[in-house]
Amino acid sequence: MAETAKRVPSGVVCLLSALSFYELTTQSPFEVWLAIPHKHRPPKDNLLPLRIVYMSGQSLEEGIENHLIEGVNVRVYSLAKTVVDCFKFRNKVTLEVALEALRECWKERRCSMDELWHYAKICRVHNVMRLYLESLP
């Protein structure tokens, strides 16, 4: 992740890589999932295994946290934003991964319903997530 942050400073670590960073998934991504602005070209770097996701507006800018990894500032989406993004990109990461992330996040009390709902509205998946959020114990 640190090497990716150096080479793609406009990118934000997202989805499976962010879930792995927060130790919230059983998945072990072999590539770094990176969100970049919608109109940017993907980085031409054959050295790093990257999986690019395009985002724009508030969906791209909200929920970014800065973490220091190996002396490098790495931008990673917050846990609540990552869980919501899994629902938004459920066709890329599968619905099972999104549900697992939501269940674990809620069970460990690592994010609140308000945070999840806030990002669900920004990412326009609140209708998709409503049933799953209502079913949480």
XYZ file of C-alpha atoms in Angstrom:
137
model
C 0.000 0.000 0.000
C 2.836 2.389 0.773
C 4.406 1.839 -2.643
C 1.034 2.376 -4.301
C 0.540 5.647 -2.399
C 3.930 6.865 -3.617
C 3.218 6.024 -7.246
C -0.452 7.076 -7.351
C -0.831 10.013 -4.922
C -4.378 10.831 -6.122
C -5.575 7.302 -5.325
C -7.400 6.126 -2.212
C -7.176 2.544 -0.939
C -10.674 1.056 -1.060
C -12.865 -2.054 -1.032
C -11.034 -5.355 -0.378
C -7.688 -3.681 0.326
C -9.300 -1.337 2.861
C -11.197 -4.232 4.474
C -7.922 -6.119 4.734
C -6.242 -3.032 6.233
C -8.950 -2.882 8.922
C -8.703 -6.681 9.403
C -12.400 -7.099 8.703
C -12.445 -9.760 6.017
C -11.344 -13.298 5.372
C -10.481 -12.247 1.809
C -6.816 -11.733 1.002
C -6.563 -9.471 -2.039
C -3.571 -10.104 -4.279
C -3.910 -6.636 -5.804
C -4.327 -3.196 -4.261
C -7.834 -1.841 -4.820
C -7.526 1.858 -5.562
C -10.174 4.525 -6.132
C -9.182 7.284 -8.537
C -11.091 10.267 -9.936
C -13.477 9.376 -12.735
C -11.678 11.312 -15.464
C -8.134 10.239 -14.563
C -6.305 7.675 -16.604
C -5.307 4.480 -14.844
C -1.652 4.432 -13.811
C 0.618 2.716 -16.295
C 2.597 0.740 -13.782
C 3.242 -2.919 -14.457
C 5.177 -3.369 -11.223
C 2.197 -2.994 -8.903
C -0.854 -5.236 -9.126
C -3.657 -2.634 -9.047
C -7.424 -2.927 -9.325
C -8.814 0.476 -10.273
C -12.268 1.715 -9.267
C -13.505 5.033 -10.631
C -15.397 7.441 -8.371
C -16.366 11.082 -8.523
C -17.804 13.899 -6.428
C -18.637 13.294 -2.785
C -18.375 9.556 -3.287
C -14.663 10.013 -3.998
C -13.905 12.765 -1.492
C -15.843 11.738 1.644
C -14.469 9.424 4.307
C -10.762 9.595 3.504
C -8.422 8.891 6.412
C -4.653 9.315 6.353
C -2.530 6.527 7.821
C 1.229 6.377 8.136
C 2.493 3.074 6.697
C 6.237 2.503 6.401
C 6.812 6.258 6.673
C 4.428 7.034 3.806
C 1.085 8.839 4.111
C -1.493 6.399 2.711
C -5.048 7.530 2.030
C -7.587 4.868 3.031
C -11.361 5.140 3.165
C -12.884 4.942 6.652
C -14.381 1.643 7.722
C -17.999 2.807 7.362
C -17.316 4.211 3.878
C -15.568 0.970 2.887
C -18.540 -1.150 3.979
C -20.925 1.055 1.991
C -18.615 0.951 -1.039
C -18.761 -2.844 -0.908
C -22.513 -2.587 -1.444
C -22.054 -0.003 -4.191
C -19.549 -2.209 -6.004
C -21.167 -5.520 -5.046
C -20.860 -6.675 -8.656
C -17.055 -6.434 -8.307
C -16.560 -7.740 -4.757
C -19.730 -9.901 -4.462
C -22.683 -9.398 -2.162
C -21.320 -12.029 0.249
C -18.224 -9.914 0.915
C -20.386 -6.828 1.480
C -22.645 -8.686 3.914
C -19.693 -10.196 5.772
C -18.130 -6.739 6.137
C -21.397 -5.260 7.406
C -21.972 -8.072 9.926
C -18.419 -7.978 11.282
C -18.320 -4.197 11.458
C -21.608 -4.128 13.358
C -20.767 -7.079 15.628
C -17.468 -5.514 16.670
C -19.158 -2.106 17.082
C -16.580 -0.428 14.870
C -19.041 1.891 13.134
C -22.441 3.320 13.924
C -25.728 3.158 12.052
C -25.509 6.931 11.498
C -22.102 6.627 9.815
C -23.280 3.806 7.575
C -26.461 5.659 6.637
C -24.534 8.886 5.940
C -22.236 7.172 3.431
C -25.078 5.076 1.987
C -26.889 8.295 1.046
C -23.744 9.832 -0.465
C -23.039 6.688 -2.508
C -26.722 6.343 -3.445
C -27.109 2.807 -2.109
C -29.376 3.594 0.841
C -32.303 1.735 -0.766
C -30.129 -1.341 -1.325
C -28.731 -1.255 2.203
C -31.962 -0.402 4.026
C -33.120 -4.036 4.390
C -29.719 -5.221 5.521
C -29.351 -2.405 8.057
C -32.841 -3.058 9.449
C -32.012 -6.744 9.918
C -28.988 -6.062 12.122
C -29.530 -7.101 15.768
